[in-house]
Each structure stands twice: as structure tokens, then as C-alpha cells.
PDB file of C-alpha atoms in Angstrom:
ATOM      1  CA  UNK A   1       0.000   0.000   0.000  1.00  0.00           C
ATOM      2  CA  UNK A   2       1.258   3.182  -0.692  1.00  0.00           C
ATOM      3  CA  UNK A   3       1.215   6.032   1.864  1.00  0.00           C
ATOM      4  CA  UNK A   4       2.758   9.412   2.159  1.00  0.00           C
ATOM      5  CA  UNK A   5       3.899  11.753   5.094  1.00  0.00           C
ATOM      6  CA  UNK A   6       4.157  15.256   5.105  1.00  0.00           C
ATOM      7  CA  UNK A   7       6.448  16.855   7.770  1.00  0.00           C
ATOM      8  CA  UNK A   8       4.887  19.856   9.666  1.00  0.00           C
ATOM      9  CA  UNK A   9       1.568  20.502   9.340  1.00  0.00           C
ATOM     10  CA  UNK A  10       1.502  24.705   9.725  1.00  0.00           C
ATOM     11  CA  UNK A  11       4.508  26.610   8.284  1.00  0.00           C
ATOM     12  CA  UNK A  12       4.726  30.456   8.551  1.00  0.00           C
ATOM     13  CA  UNK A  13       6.736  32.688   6.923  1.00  0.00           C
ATOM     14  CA  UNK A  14       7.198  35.811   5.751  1.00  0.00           C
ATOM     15  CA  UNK A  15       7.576  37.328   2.146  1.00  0.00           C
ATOM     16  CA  UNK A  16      10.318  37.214   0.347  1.00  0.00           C
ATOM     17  CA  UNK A  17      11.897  34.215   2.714  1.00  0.00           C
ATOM     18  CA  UNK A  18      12.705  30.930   1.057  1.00  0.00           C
ATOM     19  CA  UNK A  19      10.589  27.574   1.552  1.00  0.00           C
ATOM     20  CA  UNK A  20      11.097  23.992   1.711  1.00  0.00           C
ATOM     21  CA  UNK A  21       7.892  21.537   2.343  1.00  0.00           C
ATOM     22  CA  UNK A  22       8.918  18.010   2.345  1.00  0.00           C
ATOM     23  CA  UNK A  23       6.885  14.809   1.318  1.00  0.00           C
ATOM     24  CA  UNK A  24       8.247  11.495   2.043  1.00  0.00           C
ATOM     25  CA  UNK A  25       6.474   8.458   0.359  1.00  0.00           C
ATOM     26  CA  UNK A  26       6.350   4.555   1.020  1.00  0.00           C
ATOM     27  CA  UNK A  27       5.890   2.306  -1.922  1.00  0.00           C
ATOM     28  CA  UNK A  28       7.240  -0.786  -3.441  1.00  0.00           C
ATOM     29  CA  UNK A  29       7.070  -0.103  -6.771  1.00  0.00           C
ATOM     30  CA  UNK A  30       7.698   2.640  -9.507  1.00  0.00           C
ATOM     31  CA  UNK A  31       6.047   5.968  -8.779  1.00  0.00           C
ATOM     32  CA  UNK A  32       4.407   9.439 -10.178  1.00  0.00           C
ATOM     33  CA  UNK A  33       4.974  12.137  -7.609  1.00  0.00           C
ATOM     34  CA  UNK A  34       2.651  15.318  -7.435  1.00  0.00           C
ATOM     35  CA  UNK A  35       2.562  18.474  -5.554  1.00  0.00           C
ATOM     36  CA  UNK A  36      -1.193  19.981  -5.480  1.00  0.00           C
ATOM     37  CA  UNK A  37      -1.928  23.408  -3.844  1.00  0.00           C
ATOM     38  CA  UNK A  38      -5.397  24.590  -2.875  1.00  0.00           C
ATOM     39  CA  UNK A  39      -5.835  28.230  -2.634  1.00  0.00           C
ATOM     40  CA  UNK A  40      -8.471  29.904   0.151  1.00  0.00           C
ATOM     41  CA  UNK A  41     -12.017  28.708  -1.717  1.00  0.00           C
ATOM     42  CA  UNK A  42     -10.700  27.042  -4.891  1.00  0.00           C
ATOM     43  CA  UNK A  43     -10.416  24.043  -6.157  1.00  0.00           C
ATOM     44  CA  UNK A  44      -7.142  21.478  -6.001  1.00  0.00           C
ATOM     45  CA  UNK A  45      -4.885  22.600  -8.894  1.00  0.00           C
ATOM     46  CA  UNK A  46      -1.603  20.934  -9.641  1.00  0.00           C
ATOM     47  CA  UNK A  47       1.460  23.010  -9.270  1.00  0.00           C
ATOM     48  CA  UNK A  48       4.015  19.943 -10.549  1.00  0.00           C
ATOM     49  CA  UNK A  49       4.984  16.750 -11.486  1.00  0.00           C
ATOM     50  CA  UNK A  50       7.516  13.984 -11.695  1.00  0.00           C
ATOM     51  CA  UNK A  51       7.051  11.105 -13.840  1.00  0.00           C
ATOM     52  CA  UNK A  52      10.286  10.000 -15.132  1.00  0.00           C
ATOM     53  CA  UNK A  53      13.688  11.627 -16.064  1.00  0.00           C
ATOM     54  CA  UNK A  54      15.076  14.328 -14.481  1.00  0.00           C
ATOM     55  CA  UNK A  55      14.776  14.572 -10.966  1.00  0.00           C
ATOM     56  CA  UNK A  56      14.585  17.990 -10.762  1.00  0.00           C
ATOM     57  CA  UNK A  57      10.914  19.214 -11.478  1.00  0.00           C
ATOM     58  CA  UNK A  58       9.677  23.124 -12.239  1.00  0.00           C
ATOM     59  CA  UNK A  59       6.401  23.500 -12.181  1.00  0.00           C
ATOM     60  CA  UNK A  60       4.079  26.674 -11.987  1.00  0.00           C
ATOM     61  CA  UNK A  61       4.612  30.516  -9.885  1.00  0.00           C
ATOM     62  CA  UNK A  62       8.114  29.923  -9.836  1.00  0.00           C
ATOM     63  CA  UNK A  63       8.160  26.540  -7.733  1.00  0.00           C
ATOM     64  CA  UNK A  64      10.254  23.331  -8.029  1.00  0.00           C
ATOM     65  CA  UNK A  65      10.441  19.960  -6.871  1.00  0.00           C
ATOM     66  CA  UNK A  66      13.416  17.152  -6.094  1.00  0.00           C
ATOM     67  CA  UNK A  67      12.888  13.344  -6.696  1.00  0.00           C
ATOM     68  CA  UNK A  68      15.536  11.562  -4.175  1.00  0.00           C
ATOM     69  CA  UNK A  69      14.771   7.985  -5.276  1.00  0.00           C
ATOM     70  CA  UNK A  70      17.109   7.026  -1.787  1.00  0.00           C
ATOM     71  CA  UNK A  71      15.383   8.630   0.432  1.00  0.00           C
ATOM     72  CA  UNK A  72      11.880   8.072  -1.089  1.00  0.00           C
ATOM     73  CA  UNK A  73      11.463  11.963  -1.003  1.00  0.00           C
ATOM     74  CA  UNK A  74       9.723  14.523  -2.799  1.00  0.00           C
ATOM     75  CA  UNK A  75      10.728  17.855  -1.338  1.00  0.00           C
ATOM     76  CA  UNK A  76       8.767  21.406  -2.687  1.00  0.00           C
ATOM     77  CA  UNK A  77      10.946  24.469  -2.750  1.00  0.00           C
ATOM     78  CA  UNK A  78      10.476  27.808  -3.907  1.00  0.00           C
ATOM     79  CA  UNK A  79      12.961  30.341  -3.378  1.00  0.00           C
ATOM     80  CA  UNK A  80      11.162  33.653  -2.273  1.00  0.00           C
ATOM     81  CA  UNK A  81       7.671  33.307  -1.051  1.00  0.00           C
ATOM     82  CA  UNK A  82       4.915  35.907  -1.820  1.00  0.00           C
ATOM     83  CA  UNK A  83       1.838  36.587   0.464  1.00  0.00           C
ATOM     84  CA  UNK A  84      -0.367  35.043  -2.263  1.00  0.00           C
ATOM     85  CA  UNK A  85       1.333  31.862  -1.838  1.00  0.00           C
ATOM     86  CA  UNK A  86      -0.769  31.176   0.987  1.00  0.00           C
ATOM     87  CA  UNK A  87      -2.466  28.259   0.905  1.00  0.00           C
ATOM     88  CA  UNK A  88      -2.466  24.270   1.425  1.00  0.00           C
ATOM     89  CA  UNK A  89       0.063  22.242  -0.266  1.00  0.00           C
ATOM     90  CA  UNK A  90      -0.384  18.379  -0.562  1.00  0.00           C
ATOM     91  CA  UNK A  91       2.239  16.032  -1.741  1.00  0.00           C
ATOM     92  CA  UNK A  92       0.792  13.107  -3.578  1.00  0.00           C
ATOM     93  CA  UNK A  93       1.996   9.885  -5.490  1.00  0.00           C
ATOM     94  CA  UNK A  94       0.074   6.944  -7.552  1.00  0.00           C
ATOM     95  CA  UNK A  95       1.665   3.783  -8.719  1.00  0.00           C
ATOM     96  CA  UNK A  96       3.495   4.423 -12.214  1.00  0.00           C
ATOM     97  CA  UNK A  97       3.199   3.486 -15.372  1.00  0.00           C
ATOM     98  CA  UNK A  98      -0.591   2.917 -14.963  1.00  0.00           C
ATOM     99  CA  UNK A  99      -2.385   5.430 -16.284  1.00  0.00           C
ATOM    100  CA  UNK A 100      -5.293   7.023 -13.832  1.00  0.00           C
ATOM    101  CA  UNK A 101      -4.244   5.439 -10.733  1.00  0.00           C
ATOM    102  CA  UNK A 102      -5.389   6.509  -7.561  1.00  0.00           C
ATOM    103  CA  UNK A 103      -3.935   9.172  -5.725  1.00  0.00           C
ATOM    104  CA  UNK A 104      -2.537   9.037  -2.346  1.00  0.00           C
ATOM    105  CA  UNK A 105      -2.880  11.847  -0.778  1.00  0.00           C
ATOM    106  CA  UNK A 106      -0.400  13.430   2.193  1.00  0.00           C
ATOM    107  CA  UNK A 107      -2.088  15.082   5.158  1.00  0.00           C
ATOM    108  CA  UNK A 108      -1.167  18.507   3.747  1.00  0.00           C
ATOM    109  CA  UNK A 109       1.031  21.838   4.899  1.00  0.00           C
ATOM    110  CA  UNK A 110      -0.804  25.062   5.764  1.00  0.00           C
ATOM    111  CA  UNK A 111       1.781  27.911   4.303  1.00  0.00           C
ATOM    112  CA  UNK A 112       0.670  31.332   5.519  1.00  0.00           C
ATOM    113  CA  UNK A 113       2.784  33.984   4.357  1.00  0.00           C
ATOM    114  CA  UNK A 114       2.933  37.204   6.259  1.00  0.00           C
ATOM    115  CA  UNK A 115       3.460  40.489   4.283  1.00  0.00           C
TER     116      UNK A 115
ATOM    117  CA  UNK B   1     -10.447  26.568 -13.907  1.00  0.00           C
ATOM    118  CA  UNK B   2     -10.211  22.230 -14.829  1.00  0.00           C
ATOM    119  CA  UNK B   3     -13.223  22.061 -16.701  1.00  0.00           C
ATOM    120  CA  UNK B   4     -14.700  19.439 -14.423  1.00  0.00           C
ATOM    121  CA  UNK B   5     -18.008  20.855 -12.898  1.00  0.00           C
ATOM    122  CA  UNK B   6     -19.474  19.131  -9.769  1.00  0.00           C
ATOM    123  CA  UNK B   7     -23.062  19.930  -8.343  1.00  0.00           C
ATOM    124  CA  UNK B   8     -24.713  20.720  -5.751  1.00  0.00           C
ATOM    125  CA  UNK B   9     -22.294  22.850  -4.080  1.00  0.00           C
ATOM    126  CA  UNK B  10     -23.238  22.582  -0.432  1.00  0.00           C
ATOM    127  CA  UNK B  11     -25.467  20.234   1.078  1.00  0.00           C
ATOM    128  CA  UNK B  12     -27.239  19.367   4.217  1.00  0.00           C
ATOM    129  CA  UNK B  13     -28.203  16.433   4.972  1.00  0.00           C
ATOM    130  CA  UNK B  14     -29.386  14.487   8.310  1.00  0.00           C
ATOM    131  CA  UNK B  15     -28.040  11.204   9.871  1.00  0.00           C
ATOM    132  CA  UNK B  16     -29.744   8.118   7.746  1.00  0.00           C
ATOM    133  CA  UNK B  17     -30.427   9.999   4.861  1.00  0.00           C
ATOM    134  CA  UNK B  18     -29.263   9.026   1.436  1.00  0.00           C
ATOM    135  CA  UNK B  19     -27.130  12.087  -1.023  1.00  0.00           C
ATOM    136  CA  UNK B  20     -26.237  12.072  -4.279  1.00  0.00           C
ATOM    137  CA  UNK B  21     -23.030  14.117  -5.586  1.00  0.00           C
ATOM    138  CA  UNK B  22     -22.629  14.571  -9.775  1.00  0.00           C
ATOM    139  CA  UNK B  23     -19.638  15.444 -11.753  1.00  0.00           C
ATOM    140  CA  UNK B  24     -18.938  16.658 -15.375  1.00  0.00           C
ATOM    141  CA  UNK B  25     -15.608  15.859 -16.593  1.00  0.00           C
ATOM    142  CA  UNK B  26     -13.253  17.858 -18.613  1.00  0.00           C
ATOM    143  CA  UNK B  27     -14.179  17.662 -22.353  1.00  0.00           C
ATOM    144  CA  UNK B  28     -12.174  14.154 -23.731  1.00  0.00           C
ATOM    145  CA  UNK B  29     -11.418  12.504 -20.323  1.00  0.00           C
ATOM    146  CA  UNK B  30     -13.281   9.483 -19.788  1.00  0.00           C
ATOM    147  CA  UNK B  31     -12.004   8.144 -16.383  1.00  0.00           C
ATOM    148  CA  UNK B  32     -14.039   9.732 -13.503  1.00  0.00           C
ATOM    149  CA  UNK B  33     -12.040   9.344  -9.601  1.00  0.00           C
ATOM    150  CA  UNK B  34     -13.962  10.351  -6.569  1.00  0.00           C
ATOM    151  CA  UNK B  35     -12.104  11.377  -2.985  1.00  0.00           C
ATOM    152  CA  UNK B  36     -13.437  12.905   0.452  1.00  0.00           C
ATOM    153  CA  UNK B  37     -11.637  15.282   1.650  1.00  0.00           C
ATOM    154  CA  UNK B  38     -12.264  15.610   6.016  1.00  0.00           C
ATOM    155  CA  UNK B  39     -11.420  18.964   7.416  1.00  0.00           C
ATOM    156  CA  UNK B  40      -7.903  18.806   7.834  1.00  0.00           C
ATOM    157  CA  UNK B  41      -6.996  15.729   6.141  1.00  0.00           C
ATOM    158  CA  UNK B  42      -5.857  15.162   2.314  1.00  0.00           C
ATOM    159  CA  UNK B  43      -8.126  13.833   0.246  1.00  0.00           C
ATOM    160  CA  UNK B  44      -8.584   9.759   0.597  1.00  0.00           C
ATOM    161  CA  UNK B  45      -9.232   7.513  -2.489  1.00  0.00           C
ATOM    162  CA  UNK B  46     -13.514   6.608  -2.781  1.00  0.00           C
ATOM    163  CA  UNK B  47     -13.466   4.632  -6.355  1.00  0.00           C
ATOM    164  CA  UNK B  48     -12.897   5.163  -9.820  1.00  0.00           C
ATOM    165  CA  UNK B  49     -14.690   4.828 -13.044  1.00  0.00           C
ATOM    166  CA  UNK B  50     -13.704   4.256 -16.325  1.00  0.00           C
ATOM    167  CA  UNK B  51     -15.898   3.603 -19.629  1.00  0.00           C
ATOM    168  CA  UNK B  52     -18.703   3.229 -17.016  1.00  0.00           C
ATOM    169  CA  UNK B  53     -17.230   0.218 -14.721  1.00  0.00           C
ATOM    170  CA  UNK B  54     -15.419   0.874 -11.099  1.00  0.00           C
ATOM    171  CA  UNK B  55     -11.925   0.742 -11.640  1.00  0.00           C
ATOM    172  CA  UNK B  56     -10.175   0.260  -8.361  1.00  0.00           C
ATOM    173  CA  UNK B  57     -11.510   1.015  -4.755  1.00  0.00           C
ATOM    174  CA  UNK B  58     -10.519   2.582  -1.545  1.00  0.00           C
ATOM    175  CA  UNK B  59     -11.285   1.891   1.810  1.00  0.00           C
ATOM    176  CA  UNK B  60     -14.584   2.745   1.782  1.00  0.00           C
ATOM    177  CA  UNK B  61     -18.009   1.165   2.849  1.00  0.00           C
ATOM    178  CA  UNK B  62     -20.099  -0.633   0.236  1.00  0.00           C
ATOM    179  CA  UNK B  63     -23.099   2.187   0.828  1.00  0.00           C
ATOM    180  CA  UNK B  64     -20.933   4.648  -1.157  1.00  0.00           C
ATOM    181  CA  UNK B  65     -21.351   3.546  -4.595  1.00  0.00           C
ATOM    182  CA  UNK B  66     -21.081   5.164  -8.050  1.00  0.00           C
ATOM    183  CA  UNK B  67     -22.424   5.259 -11.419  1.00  0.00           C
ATOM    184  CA  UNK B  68     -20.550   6.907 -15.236  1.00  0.00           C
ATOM    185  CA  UNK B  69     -23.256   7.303 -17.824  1.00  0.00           C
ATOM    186  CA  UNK B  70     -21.642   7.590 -21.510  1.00  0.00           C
ATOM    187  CA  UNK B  71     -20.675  10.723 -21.615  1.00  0.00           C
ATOM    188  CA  UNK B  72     -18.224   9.769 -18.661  1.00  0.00           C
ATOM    189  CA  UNK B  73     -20.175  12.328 -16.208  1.00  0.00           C
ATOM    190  CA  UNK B  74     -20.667  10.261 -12.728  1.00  0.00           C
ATOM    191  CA  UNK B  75     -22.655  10.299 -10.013  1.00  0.00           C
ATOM    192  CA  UNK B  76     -21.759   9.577  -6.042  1.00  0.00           C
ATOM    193  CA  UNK B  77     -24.339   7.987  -3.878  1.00  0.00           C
ATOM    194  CA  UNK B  78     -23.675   7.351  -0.319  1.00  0.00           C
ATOM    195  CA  UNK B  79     -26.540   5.275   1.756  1.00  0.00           C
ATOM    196  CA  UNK B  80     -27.461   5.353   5.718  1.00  0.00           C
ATOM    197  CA  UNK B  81     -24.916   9.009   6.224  1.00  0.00           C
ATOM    198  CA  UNK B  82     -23.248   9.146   9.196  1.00  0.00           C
ATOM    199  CA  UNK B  83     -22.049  11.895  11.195  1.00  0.00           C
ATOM    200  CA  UNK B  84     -18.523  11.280   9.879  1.00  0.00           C
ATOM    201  CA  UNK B  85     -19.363  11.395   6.367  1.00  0.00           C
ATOM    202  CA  UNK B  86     -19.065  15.332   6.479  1.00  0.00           C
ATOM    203  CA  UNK B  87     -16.198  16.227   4.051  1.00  0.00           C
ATOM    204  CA  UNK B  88     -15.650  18.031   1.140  1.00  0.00           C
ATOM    205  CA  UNK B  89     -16.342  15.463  -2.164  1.00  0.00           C
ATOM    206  CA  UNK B  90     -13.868  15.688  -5.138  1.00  0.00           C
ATOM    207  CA  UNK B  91     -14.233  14.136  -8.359  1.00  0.00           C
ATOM    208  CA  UNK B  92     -11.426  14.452 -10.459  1.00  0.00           C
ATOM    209  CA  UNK B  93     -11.118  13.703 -14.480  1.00  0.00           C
ATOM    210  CA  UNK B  94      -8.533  12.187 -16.567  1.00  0.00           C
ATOM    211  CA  UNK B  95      -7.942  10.423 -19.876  1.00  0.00           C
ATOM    212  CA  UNK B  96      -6.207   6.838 -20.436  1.00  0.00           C
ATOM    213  CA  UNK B  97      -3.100   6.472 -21.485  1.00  0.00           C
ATOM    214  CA  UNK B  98       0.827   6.954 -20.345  1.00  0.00           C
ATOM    215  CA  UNK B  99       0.650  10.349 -21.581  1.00  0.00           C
ATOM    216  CA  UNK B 100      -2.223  11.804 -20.166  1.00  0.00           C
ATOM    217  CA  UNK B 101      -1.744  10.503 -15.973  1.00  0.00           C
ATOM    218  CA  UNK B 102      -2.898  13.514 -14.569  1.00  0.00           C
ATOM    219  CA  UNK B 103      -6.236  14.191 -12.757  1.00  0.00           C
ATOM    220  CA  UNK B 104      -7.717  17.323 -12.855  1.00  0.00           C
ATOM    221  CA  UNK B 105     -10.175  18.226  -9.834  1.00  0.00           C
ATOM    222  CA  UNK B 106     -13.303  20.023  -9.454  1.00  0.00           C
ATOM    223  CA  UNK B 107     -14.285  22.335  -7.147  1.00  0.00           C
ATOM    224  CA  UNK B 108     -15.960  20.219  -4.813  1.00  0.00           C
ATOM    225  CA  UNK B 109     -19.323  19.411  -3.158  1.00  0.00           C
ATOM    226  CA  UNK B 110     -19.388  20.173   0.919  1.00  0.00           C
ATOM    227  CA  UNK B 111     -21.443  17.749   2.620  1.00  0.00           C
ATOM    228  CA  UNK B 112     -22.670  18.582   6.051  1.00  0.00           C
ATOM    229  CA  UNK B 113     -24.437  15.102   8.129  1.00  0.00           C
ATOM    230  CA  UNK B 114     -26.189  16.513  11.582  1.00  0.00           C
TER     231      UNK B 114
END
């Protein structure tokens, strides 16, 4: 079964500072890693994606994410926060190559970013 | 905006009553995967369905059940509610195939159980 573990459940920081939300994941097989990000009253939107190749994923507003196949990690970074990054980041992964697997779903990260 | 439409928005409903939750999926996806969502809590796996059979199943009771009609819209149905069936109800859209293994999720129907 696959399951995934987000570290810290409420991170606050201020603009302009630098941020790191991890995402471990435990799985026995070949995965697809996602980072989703639900803003105040919308819906789930996906800011990135690994599904093979380089390890080193850029996604959307100026975020990124590392695969570390070792350490079974999928780590979101971004190097200067804004206020209107505020929001809830989940980490997710499904079993890869199937296409449409289910998602499994961290517990999610509450960024607030103080202006 | 995903494309995928769900409906009703909000709903209340009252211990032992039976809901139903619909979904329209993007235009060309015909795989339909539902999740609750708790308050605080990622969203957990419900079922799946694809060309109108359930593909795959979470951990979930056999009075939540689903339908996909041919256009690949679906409906949720969930029997008997309980108290703890309050969440917020994603469906999320996608399309077979290597290419396309991303799901793309709608804005959600709140369900309220008192």
C-alpha cells in the first residue's frame, strides 16, 4: 500500500523568505509524484509533477520539486515566497506506469505567508 | 479553472439519509475518480470509473457507490450518512493512457451530516 507523510503541518513565513515543504512516500514499486496546492475557496490545482527523467521538477509561480529515489522523497521548494502563496500544499503519489491510478494523498502543509 | 463541474455545491443532509453528488468531466477525459476530503486531512481515495465500470476502490463502505453514464459524467451515492461522512467530495477527471496521468479536480461538493 502506498502512503505518504508530510512533515509539519503549519509553516509560517514571511515574504520574500525561502521555503522547503517536504513529502516522504512509502511504496514498493515505480512511482508518479505530485505536488497539489489549494488556494483559500478554490479548487485542487496541480502546481508539478515527476514522472520520469530528471529529478529535478519546475512547475508553476516559480516553484520546483526534487525526486531523491534514496530517500523516497519529494521535497517542494520555492525560493522567495509571496503573500499570495498562501495556501495548502499536498504532496501526492500513484503507482506508475498505470495510467489514472489513484492518488494518495499526504495530510497537507498550511503555508501562511505574512506580508 | 479544470473544466470538471461538480453539483450541488453545499449540502445538508441528516443522519440516515441518502445524497447524491454529480460530476462533469473535462471535455475528452473518460475516467471519472472520486475522494473525500475531512477537514484537515488530504483527500482519501472513494473509487474510480472508467468507460462506465469501477476501476479500483478505496477503503470505503459498500453504501458509497457510483455510477458513469456515456458521456463519462458520474454520479456519487452514499446510503445510511453518518455523522462522519461530512467532508468536502472531489471528483477528479482524466484520460487513459501513459501520456495523459494527470487528474484534474473540481471544485468540490461540501457535505454537512447533523
Amino acid at each position: 500500500a502506498q502512503s505518504v507523510s508530510q512533515h509539519n503541518h503549519h509553516v509560517i513565513l514571511s515574504e520574500a523568505a525561502s521555503l522547503e515543504l517536504g513529502c516522504n512516500y512509502s511504496y514498493g514499486g515505480t512511482v508518479n509524484l505530485f505536488w497539489y496546492v489549494q488556494y483559500p475557496g478554490q479548487h485542487l490545482q496541480l502546481l508539478l509533477k515527476y514522472f520520469s527523467g530528471d529529478p529535478l521538477v519546475k512547475g508553476i509561480k516559480g516553484f520546483e520539486a526534487e525526486f531523491i529515489k534514496s530517500k523516497f522523497s519529494f521535497n517542494l521548494r520555492k525560493p522567495s515566497v509571496q503573500w499570495s502563496d498562501t495556501a495548502e500544499y499536498f504532496c501526492a503519489v500513484n503507482a506508475a506506469p498505470g495510467a489514472n491510478s489513484k492518488l494518495t494523498f499526504g495530510k497537507g502543509i498550511t503555508l501562511s505567508v505574512r506580508p | 479553472e479544470t473544466g470538471v463541474t461538480q453539483s450541488p455545491t453545499h449540502l445538508i443532509k441528516t443522519r440516515g439519509q441518502q445524497v447524491t453528488l454529480r460530476c462533469s468531466s473535462q471535455s475528452g477525459h473518460n475516467t471519472v475518480s472520486w475522494y473525500q476530503q475531512a477537514l484537515g486531512q488530504g483527500p482519501q481515495f472513494i473509487f474510480q470509473y472508467y468507460r462506465e465500470e469501477e476501476n479500483g476502490r478505496g477503503n470505503f463502505p459498500p453504501r458509497f457507490s457510483g455510477l458513469q453514464f456515456p458521456n463519462y459524467s458520474s454520479e456519487l451515492n452514499v446510503n445510511a450518512l453518518e455523522l462522519d461522512d461530512s467532508a468536502l467530495y472531489l471528483c477528479a477527471s482524466s484520460r487513459e493512457g501513459r501520456s495523459y496521468n494527470e487528474q484534474f479536480f473540481g471544485p468540490g461538493t461540501r457535505l454537512t451530516v447533523l
